[in-house]
Amino acid sequence: MSTESTKDRVIIFDTTLRDGEQSPGASMNTAQKLQVALALRDLGVDVIELGFPVASQGDFEAVASVAERIEGPTLCALARANREDIDRTWEALRAAKRRRLHCFLATSPLHREYKLKMSQQEVVRRAVEAVRYARERFEDVQFSAEDAARTEPEFLAEVAERVIEAGATTINIPDTVGYTVPSQYSSLIAYLRKHVRGIENVVLSVHCHNDLGLAVANSLSAVAEGARQVECTINGIGERAGNCALEEVVMALRTRHDFFGVRTRIRTERLYPTSRLLSNVTGLQVQRNKAIVGQNAFAHEAGIHQHGMLMHRGTYEIMRPEDVGFPGSQLVLGKHSGRHVLRQRMTELGYQLEAEQIDKLFEEFKHLADRKKEVFDADLEALVQGYIGPTEVSSWKLESFSCVSGQGTVPTASVCLTHTDGRKVQDAACGDGPVDAVFKAIERITGQQVRLCSYQVTSVTDGEDAQGQVSLEVEGGTRRFQGRAVNTDIIAASAHAFVEALNRMTRAPAILPTSSHAVPSMQASA
Ligand code: KIV
Ligand code: ZN
């Protein structure tokens, strides 16, 4: 049983790599997940949820591979309440030093009736059996009552009490659809603490979605009522409107220690670099006015504010930018900067690169420094994506392209792509403009037809020699996929970004049923 549930410490459970990765367009390959997991370890999170091993073979391999390489935090993976999932999750987490099984089953009337087609008694029995079975393998077992916030409180209390008896060490109360409001959610936590026998011996956890923009407020209200684990994601990424944002909940607990009286183990000065790293890896940009990590979070524009700040920072600033690792000034590298400085800067930016990755990056950096006088952090972050980006699964890569456009001619592009299976394919197409022609040629080569939903070009840094960054989103089937790339040539950046989005689409796991009917083995033992 966990001894972490001390009175005044809140366990930070990060689910960026599981619930976060379920965000449209946020899927990551194993190398990318490893970078994020290393950054989360350095940030000081207590528990990292690595994934959902039964969702796909790729998920299984990513969880297993990251579990081998990360030491320190507890490593957790998600399983449905059945023996097959639990066994498979055990396999995936085998290499982890500290491991936790996270088992979930829905409890709300809607889910019971329409999704699970199970009675209350069946839900209790299934949950108890799963937890008991999981405890035969794992010392640390978390049970989540999916859609807990819309479950009858008496029934939720019964489920919690029975899974605690069966050996659960953490009980999680998700607001799966972001429906609750702070006073209601905190009352539910207070109710459970009062009515569930044995609850004082386990960690009471919260997991809030942000559909009404209340995920952080709900989580904080629960902490005020005694919850001692908060589940959250970097930048608040996650299903639909996302999950509780780690950086916001952590800084609220720290800044308002006078009110909450609890601490976390987060190294807050790593918040900003971790947020940037995730945004670079996934291509999901952080809105400028986002609390804690947005570009404007510490910017004071109004004259009256600037005047107040000069007199006393506290007049308009409740946190110092340096407390969250917000860069005051950027270190600029140039063509005379050495390998050592480059390595150090990459570490500060949150990247843990192998020696050969640094060698490659150094070469590219020198090449870029010849074209640009000054190389900024954003340039380095753009370069490094090439080394941790999609590589290991079936994917396409841009080999070369050329295009012709101008007044009075039909824009035409010729593109050559290579595939990881060794194929090299060339094709040409016409379009409304050069970028459109390049995209059409890529579609012909890959055989994938998509709708371009958004396309943006921004400059990575200031200055005439700045690199252009293309961020785009495509729709294939019912889902959307992001691509992003940086290059001094905007058409090249567009082509790379488009290929990346199509590769993401190919890698996206199938949607997994959560219905109990898909789980014959547990029924057999029931
Ligand atoms: O939102 C949710 O209910 C979940 C559970 C699996 C914890 O993500
Ligand atoms: Zn969730």
XYZ file of C-alpha atoms and ligand atoms in Angstrom:
535
model
C 0.000 0.000 0.000
C 1.295 3.460 -0.832
C 2.657 5.494 2.044
C 2.658 8.622 -0.139
C -0.688 9.854 1.100
C 0.724 12.102 3.735
C -1.548 14.821 5.013
C 0.129 17.730 3.331
C 1.489 16.335 0.076
C -0.348 15.944 -3.191
C 0.785 13.201 -5.560
C 1.074 14.410 -9.136
C -0.036 11.688 -11.538
C 0.745 12.669 -15.099
C -1.321 11.122 -17.882
C 0.053 13.126 -20.829
C 1.242 9.917 -22.480
C -2.104 8.151 -22.048
C -5.147 10.420 -21.754
C -3.172 13.304 -23.276
C -2.119 11.226 -26.225
C -5.795 10.546 -26.901
C -6.113 14.208 -28.031
C -6.820 14.480 -31.707
C -3.453 14.833 -33.420
C -1.317 14.195 -30.333
C -0.158 10.679 -31.071
C 3.553 10.141 -30.442
C 6.001 7.482 -31.477
C 8.201 5.625 -28.986
C 11.186 7.968 -29.311
C 8.941 10.967 -28.710
C 7.263 9.292 -25.731
C 10.657 8.581 -24.242
C 11.668 12.246 -24.503
C 8.431 13.316 -22.824
C 8.769 10.656 -20.097
C 12.350 11.761 -19.351
C 11.183 15.356 -19.133
C 8.356 14.327 -16.759
C 10.836 12.473 -14.564
C 13.057 15.575 -14.437
C 10.010 17.683 -13.681
C 9.485 15.564 -10.565
C 6.104 13.929 -11.228
C 5.333 11.040 -8.863
C 3.462 8.763 -11.268
C 3.733 8.645 -15.071
C 0.920 6.886 -16.898
C 2.706 5.543 -19.967
C -0.207 4.307 -22.038
C -2.898 1.725 -22.618
C -0.982 -1.401 -23.685
C -3.985 -3.281 -25.079
C -5.015 -0.412 -27.339
C -2.561 -1.533 -30.018
C 0.711 -3.388 -30.522
C 2.382 0.026 -30.934
C 1.063 1.166 -27.536
C 2.247 -2.041 -25.922
C 5.738 -1.663 -27.352
C 5.953 2.011 -26.433
C 4.966 1.310 -22.807
C 7.427 -1.603 -22.554
C 10.260 0.295 -24.139
C 9.835 3.459 -22.022
C 9.374 1.356 -18.851
C 12.836 -0.114 -19.448
C 14.493 3.260 -19.599
C 12.911 5.385 -16.863
C 13.818 5.119 -13.205
C 12.488 7.152 -10.318
C 8.759 7.762 -10.681
C 6.114 5.047 -10.443
C 5.260 3.847 -13.951
C 1.639 3.096 -14.599
C -0.447 1.718 -17.448
C -4.179 1.488 -18.043
C -6.246 -1.699 -18.304
C -9.941 -2.504 -18.536
C -11.347 -4.606 -15.708
C -10.557 -8.008 -17.171
C -7.825 -10.602 -16.896
C -6.557 -10.316 -20.468
C -5.914 -6.588 -20.127
C -4.302 -7.029 -16.719
C -1.979 -9.785 -17.957
C -0.988 -7.777 -20.993
C -0.337 -4.698 -18.876
C 1.805 -6.772 -16.533
C 3.889 -7.824 -19.542
C 4.233 -4.230 -20.723
C 5.352 -2.972 -17.308
C 7.578 -5.943 -16.502
C 10.808 -3.930 -16.693
C 9.618 -1.086 -14.474
C 11.147 -0.819 -11.003
C 8.028 0.731 -9.491
C 4.883 -0.198 -11.325
C 1.197 0.471 -10.936
C -1.770 -1.090 -12.641
C -4.572 1.347 -13.394
C -7.792 -0.565 -13.817
C -11.055 1.142 -14.780
C -14.731 0.310 -15.071
C -17.639 2.678 -15.621
C -20.119 3.083 -12.764
C -22.659 5.719 -13.873
C -26.247 4.746 -14.803
C -25.769 5.839 -18.428
C -22.645 3.775 -18.893
C -24.084 0.795 -17.030
C -27.211 0.748 -19.125
C -26.000 1.667 -22.597
C -22.315 0.805 -22.749
C -21.757 -2.056 -20.342
C -25.300 -3.441 -20.168
C -24.598 -4.459 -16.590
C -26.515 -4.125 -13.345
C -25.049 -2.439 -10.261
C -24.276 -5.853 -8.776
C -22.485 -6.973 -11.911
C -20.375 -3.818 -11.932
C -19.352 -4.362 -8.309
C -18.538 -7.999 -8.946
C -16.496 -7.244 -12.066
C -14.559 -4.445 -10.332
C -13.789 -6.555 -7.269
C -12.638 -9.519 -9.342
C -10.396 -7.375 -11.492
C -8.765 -5.649 -8.525
C -8.289 -8.946 -6.683
C -6.732 -10.493 -9.789
C -4.514 -7.446 -10.340
C -3.259 -7.602 -6.748
C -1.914 -11.113 -7.408
C 0.604 -9.416 -9.718
C 0.893 -5.766 -8.725
C 1.456 -4.324 -5.262
C 0.172 -0.991 -6.410
C -3.317 -1.087 -7.959
C -5.393 1.959 -8.792
C -9.096 1.614 -9.490
C -10.984 4.277 -11.457
C -14.761 4.451 -11.468
C -15.234 5.886 -14.946
C -17.867 8.643 -15.037
C -17.817 8.711 -11.221
C -19.034 12.304 -11.107
C -22.369 11.206 -12.684
C -22.699 8.088 -10.543
C -25.162 7.814 -7.637
C -22.986 8.739 -4.587
C -24.273 5.779 -2.527
C -23.422 3.321 -5.294
C -20.028 4.959 -5.888
C -19.304 4.601 -2.165
C -20.239 0.929 -2.337
C -17.926 0.314 -5.319
C -15.084 2.192 -3.613
C -15.485 0.269 -0.375
C -15.561 -3.097 -2.129
C -12.484 -2.435 -4.305
C -10.589 -1.210 -1.247
C -11.440 -4.514 0.477
C -10.208 -6.286 -2.675
C -6.839 -4.552 -2.377
C -6.944 -1.296 -4.381
C -4.330 1.163 -3.113
C -5.581 4.271 -4.919
C -9.217 5.121 -5.650
C -9.737 7.530 -8.498
C -12.935 9.552 -8.974
C -12.992 10.747 -12.592
C -15.177 13.467 -13.959
C -14.921 11.753 -17.314
C -17.086 14.185 -19.265
C -16.212 17.415 -17.444
C -19.764 17.794 -16.145
C -19.369 18.592 -12.476
C -18.803 21.995 -10.832
C -16.417 22.726 -7.965
C -18.819 22.796 -5.004
C -20.580 19.629 -6.197
C -17.333 17.761 -6.808
C -15.815 18.735 -3.463
C -19.041 17.597 -1.740
C -18.705 14.220 -3.480
C -15.122 13.884 -2.206
C -16.241 14.841 1.319
C -19.117 12.332 1.092
C -16.768 9.499 0.082
C -14.292 10.346 2.830
C -17.120 10.168 5.321
C -18.958 7.071 4.088
C -16.376 4.693 2.616
C -14.897 2.306 5.142
C -11.106 2.052 4.760
C -10.762 5.164 2.618
C -8.247 6.596 5.074
C -5.861 3.753 4.161
C -5.755 4.496 0.425
C -4.950 7.491 -1.730
C -8.027 9.352 -2.925
C -7.411 10.635 -6.438
C -9.154 12.996 -8.855
C -9.194 13.072 -12.643
C -11.091 15.941 -14.259
C -11.852 16.715 -17.867
C -12.219 20.242 -19.093
C -15.433 20.284 -21.137
C -16.785 23.258 -19.178
C -13.346 24.767 -18.551
C -13.524 23.633 -14.899
C -10.961 20.817 -14.740
C -8.402 22.723 -12.672
C -11.026 24.356 -10.434
C -12.698 20.984 -9.794
C -9.372 19.310 -8.999
C -8.425 22.081 -6.577
C -11.801 21.913 -4.864
C -11.238 18.192 -4.310
C -7.772 18.789 -2.850
C -9.325 21.244 -0.410
C -11.591 18.365 0.719
C -8.758 15.887 1.186
C -8.016 14.333 -2.233
C -4.288 13.650 -2.317
C -3.603 12.648 -5.920
C -4.324 14.865 -8.912
C -4.298 13.395 -12.421
C -3.287 15.892 -15.029
C -1.468 16.495 -18.315
C 1.104 18.973 -19.566
C -0.620 21.908 -21.302
C -3.924 20.269 -20.335
C -3.974 18.119 -23.479
C -6.462 15.266 -23.600
C -9.748 13.946 -24.950
C -12.062 16.685 -26.324
C -11.380 19.882 -24.311
C -8.553 18.161 -22.464
C -7.607 17.251 -18.907
C -6.639 19.236 -15.843
C -3.448 21.181 -16.747
C -0.516 20.051 -14.612
C 1.243 23.417 -14.660
C -1.912 25.246 -13.548
C -2.850 22.965 -10.684
C 0.751 22.810 -9.428
C 1.240 26.567 -9.510
C -2.147 27.158 -7.865
C -1.168 24.841 -4.999
C 2.202 26.528 -4.686
C 1.096 30.147 -5.065
C -1.863 29.630 -2.734
C -0.093 27.498 -0.174
C -1.611 29.852 2.390
C -5.037 28.494 1.374
C -4.447 24.827 0.477
C -1.589 24.065 2.891
C -0.238 21.266 0.675
C 2.874 20.758 -1.431
C 3.890 18.813 -4.514
C 7.328 17.538 -5.507
C 7.281 19.337 -8.847
C 10.399 21.318 -9.809
C 8.377 24.234 -11.034
C 11.279 25.799 -12.960
C 10.985 22.825 -15.346
C 7.344 23.636 -16.188
C 7.959 25.942 -19.124
C 10.638 23.785 -20.820
C 8.430 20.706 -20.431
C 5.451 22.526 -21.904
C 7.563 23.641 -24.909
C 8.936 20.167 -25.386
C 5.470 18.629 -25.520
C 4.189 21.288 -27.846
C 7.160 20.746 -30.189
C 6.813 16.996 -30.130
C 3.067 16.906 -30.774
C 2.663 20.016 -32.889
C -0.156 21.156 -30.577
C 0.503 24.820 -29.973
C -0.136 26.520 -26.649
C -2.474 29.501 -26.833
C -0.677 32.800 -26.126
C -2.781 33.703 -23.108
C -2.623 30.228 -21.515
C -2.004 30.442 -17.763
C 1.572 29.704 -16.609
C 3.115 28.667 -19.948
C 1.499 30.885 -22.633
C 3.695 33.495 -24.359
C 1.710 36.297 -22.702
C 1.497 34.735 -19.240
C 4.057 37.192 -17.845
C 3.757 40.038 -20.352
C 2.608 43.412 -19.024
C 1.353 45.667 -21.787
C -0.754 48.359 -20.128
C 1.234 51.432 -19.071
C -0.413 51.509 -15.651
C 0.625 47.909 -15.033
C 4.174 48.543 -16.196
C 4.400 51.516 -13.861
C 3.133 49.431 -10.924
C 5.610 46.665 -11.749
C 8.496 49.109 -11.668
C 7.442 50.224 -8.186
C 6.846 46.709 -6.865
C 6.606 43.479 -8.876
C 3.906 42.189 -6.567
C 1.436 44.839 -7.719
C 0.618 42.873 -10.865
C 2.585 39.646 -10.577
C 1.604 36.743 -8.298
C 4.333 34.405 -9.587
C 7.811 35.134 -10.871
C 8.516 34.005 -14.461
C 11.725 32.330 -13.273
C 9.682 30.138 -10.870
C 8.143 28.362 -13.858
C 11.307 28.465 -15.993
C 9.997 31.154 -18.288
C 13.005 32.374 -20.310
C 13.914 35.970 -19.441
C 16.308 36.200 -22.340
C 17.235 33.573 -24.856
C 20.712 32.210 -25.194
C 21.723 32.771 -28.794
C 24.145 30.401 -30.475
C 26.218 31.226 -33.543
C 28.532 29.420 -35.908
C 31.414 29.568 -33.431
C 29.456 27.888 -30.637
C 30.782 24.453 -29.741
C 29.260 21.024 -29.266
C 29.387 21.331 -25.480
C 27.311 24.528 -25.407
C 24.832 22.931 -27.803
C 24.473 19.820 -25.636
C 23.975 21.925 -22.503
C 21.347 24.092 -24.180
C 19.435 21.043 -25.398
C 19.405 19.610 -21.873
C 18.091 22.899 -20.516
C 15.380 22.795 -23.171
C 14.349 19.370 -21.845
C 15.884 17.038 -24.474
C 17.963 14.042 -23.395
C 19.854 13.141 -26.534
C 22.191 10.233 -27.209
C 25.770 11.033 -28.298
C 25.058 10.223 -31.934
C 21.932 12.385 -31.938
C 24.027 15.288 -30.625
C 26.605 14.672 -33.367
C 23.929 14.821 -36.058
C 22.300 17.857 -34.468
C 25.659 19.629 -34.268
C 26.216 19.084 -37.973
C 22.762 20.475 -38.823
C 23.261 23.341 -36.417
C 26.531 24.359 -38.139
C 24.784 24.157 -41.474
C 21.955 26.390 -40.222
C 24.378 28.797 -38.528
C 26.026 29.327 -41.919
C 22.668 30.435 -43.344
C 21.474 32.372 -40.260
C 23.548 34.737 -38.168
C 21.947 33.729 -34.900
C 20.406 30.408 -33.936
C 17.683 30.692 -31.296
C 16.099 28.098 -29.005
C 13.153 27.754 -31.374
C 15.541 26.966 -34.252
C 17.182 24.214 -32.192
C 13.817 22.810 -31.135
C 12.788 22.709 -34.770
C 15.987 20.921 -35.798
C 15.776 18.279 -33.108
C 12.310 17.138 -34.144
C 14.001 15.410 -37.080
C 15.756 13.041 -34.660
C 12.909 12.192 -32.379
C 10.141 12.473 -34.935
C 8.322 9.593 -36.585
C 10.827 7.019 -37.787
C 10.363 3.525 -36.505
C 6.997 2.601 -37.970
C 5.824 2.412 -41.518
C 6.099 5.955 -42.829
C 6.914 8.212 -45.760
C 9.745 10.720 -45.988
C 10.188 13.636 -48.374
C 13.161 12.942 -50.625
C 12.967 15.852 -53.068
C 10.510 18.116 -54.819
C 10.388 20.896 -57.364
C 7.572 23.170 -58.391
C 6.779 25.751 -60.965
C 4.383 28.613 -60.407
C 3.916 32.131 -61.608
C 1.488 34.404 -63.367
C -0.085 32.798 -66.431
C 1.119 29.244 -65.673
C -0.644 26.340 -63.994
C 1.175 25.612 -60.706
C 2.763 22.176 -61.025
C 4.804 20.115 -58.591
C 6.910 17.005 -58.885
C 7.556 15.141 -55.618
C 9.656 12.130 -54.668
C 8.973 10.247 -51.391
C 10.729 7.267 -49.853
C 9.004 4.724 -47.656
C 10.487 2.839 -44.685
C 9.823 -0.377 -46.621
C 12.418 0.777 -49.208
C 10.099 2.084 -51.940
C 11.006 5.314 -53.714
C 8.018 6.828 -55.528
C 7.784 9.911 -57.712
C 4.694 11.669 -59.061
C 3.487 15.061 -60.238
C 0.298 17.082 -59.930
C -1.205 20.495 -60.684
C -2.908 22.662 -58.096
C -4.334 26.094 -57.276
C -0.882 27.179 -56.114
C 2.527 25.581 -55.544
C 1.670 24.292 -52.065
C -1.600 22.786 -53.262
C 0.224 21.123 -56.174
C 2.815 19.623 -53.800
C 0.047 18.301 -51.494
C -1.802 16.745 -54.426
C 1.363 15.016 -55.648
C 1.945 13.646 -52.120
C -1.641 12.356 -51.985
C -1.136 10.567 -55.307
C 2.038 8.904 -54.058
C 0.689 7.798 -50.675
C -2.780 6.943 -51.931
C -4.265 8.857 -48.983
C -6.991 11.415 -49.615
C -7.470 14.014 -46.901
C -9.149 17.363 -46.387
C -6.864 20.210 -45.358
C -8.641 21.838 -42.396
C -6.083 24.414 -41.347
C -2.796 25.735 -42.662
C -0.645 28.354 -40.970
C 2.758 29.809 -41.708
C 4.644 31.637 -38.960
C 8.243 32.632 -38.537
C 10.123 30.721 -35.853
C 12.131 33.728 -34.697
C 12.470 37.388 -35.607
C 14.575 38.656 -38.475
C 14.692 38.413 -42.251
C 16.619 35.156 -42.163
C 14.078 33.533 -39.828
C 12.923 30.019 -40.650
C 9.305 29.502 -41.651
C 7.160 27.171 -39.592
C 4.173 25.462 -41.167
C 1.465 24.004 -38.901
C -1.399 22.237 -40.577
C -4.251 19.886 -39.811
C -5.807 17.323 -42.131
C -9.007 15.342 -41.782
C -9.055 11.671 -42.762
C -12.153 9.610 -41.995
C -13.615 11.024 -38.792
C -10.336 12.123 -37.234
C -7.886 14.968 -37.564
C -4.096 14.836 -37.650
C -1.511 17.560 -37.225
C 1.741 18.118 -39.008
C 4.403 20.693 -38.411
C 7.754 21.449 -39.954
C 10.321 24.201 -40.125
C 12.522 25.163 -43.022
C 14.041 28.249 -44.582
C 11.900 27.344 -47.644
C 8.170 27.566 -46.879
C 7.131 25.114 -49.594
C 9.601 22.525 -48.246
C 8.217 23.099 -44.732
C 4.671 22.623 -46.099
C 5.604 19.362 -47.813
C 7.315 17.976 -44.685
C 4.373 18.976 -42.476
C 1.858 17.358 -44.862
C 3.840 14.103 -44.992
C 4.055 14.100 -41.177
C 0.277 14.485 -40.849
C -0.308 11.594 -43.269
C 2.189 9.430 -41.344
C 0.346 10.212 -38.103
C -2.871 9.143 -39.739
C -1.334 5.799 -40.705
C -0.060 5.215 -37.161
C -3.261 6.175 -35.334
C -4.517 3.220 -33.268
C -7.961 1.810 -33.862
C -10.696 2.849 -31.441
C -10.956 0.265 -28.679
C -14.294 -0.933 -27.282
C -14.759 -0.380 -23.547
C -17.802 -2.629 -23.439
C -17.700 -5.593 -21.111
C -18.956 -7.774 -23.979
C -15.554 -7.553 -25.607
C -14.020 -9.345 -22.641
C -14.854 -13.037 -22.627
C -12.121 -14.237 -20.264
C -13.325 -12.271 -17.256
C -16.892 -13.331 -17.861
C -15.742 -16.913 -17.844
C -14.290 -16.470 -14.393
C -17.208 -14.445 -13.050
O -11.678 10.113 -17.996
C -11.646 8.977 -17.495
O -12.599 8.500 -16.876
C -10.436 8.204 -17.675
C -10.328 6.966 -16.869
C -9.831 5.831 -17.654
C -9.496 7.249 -15.658
O -9.534 8.609 -18.371
Zn -9.754 10.781 -18.711
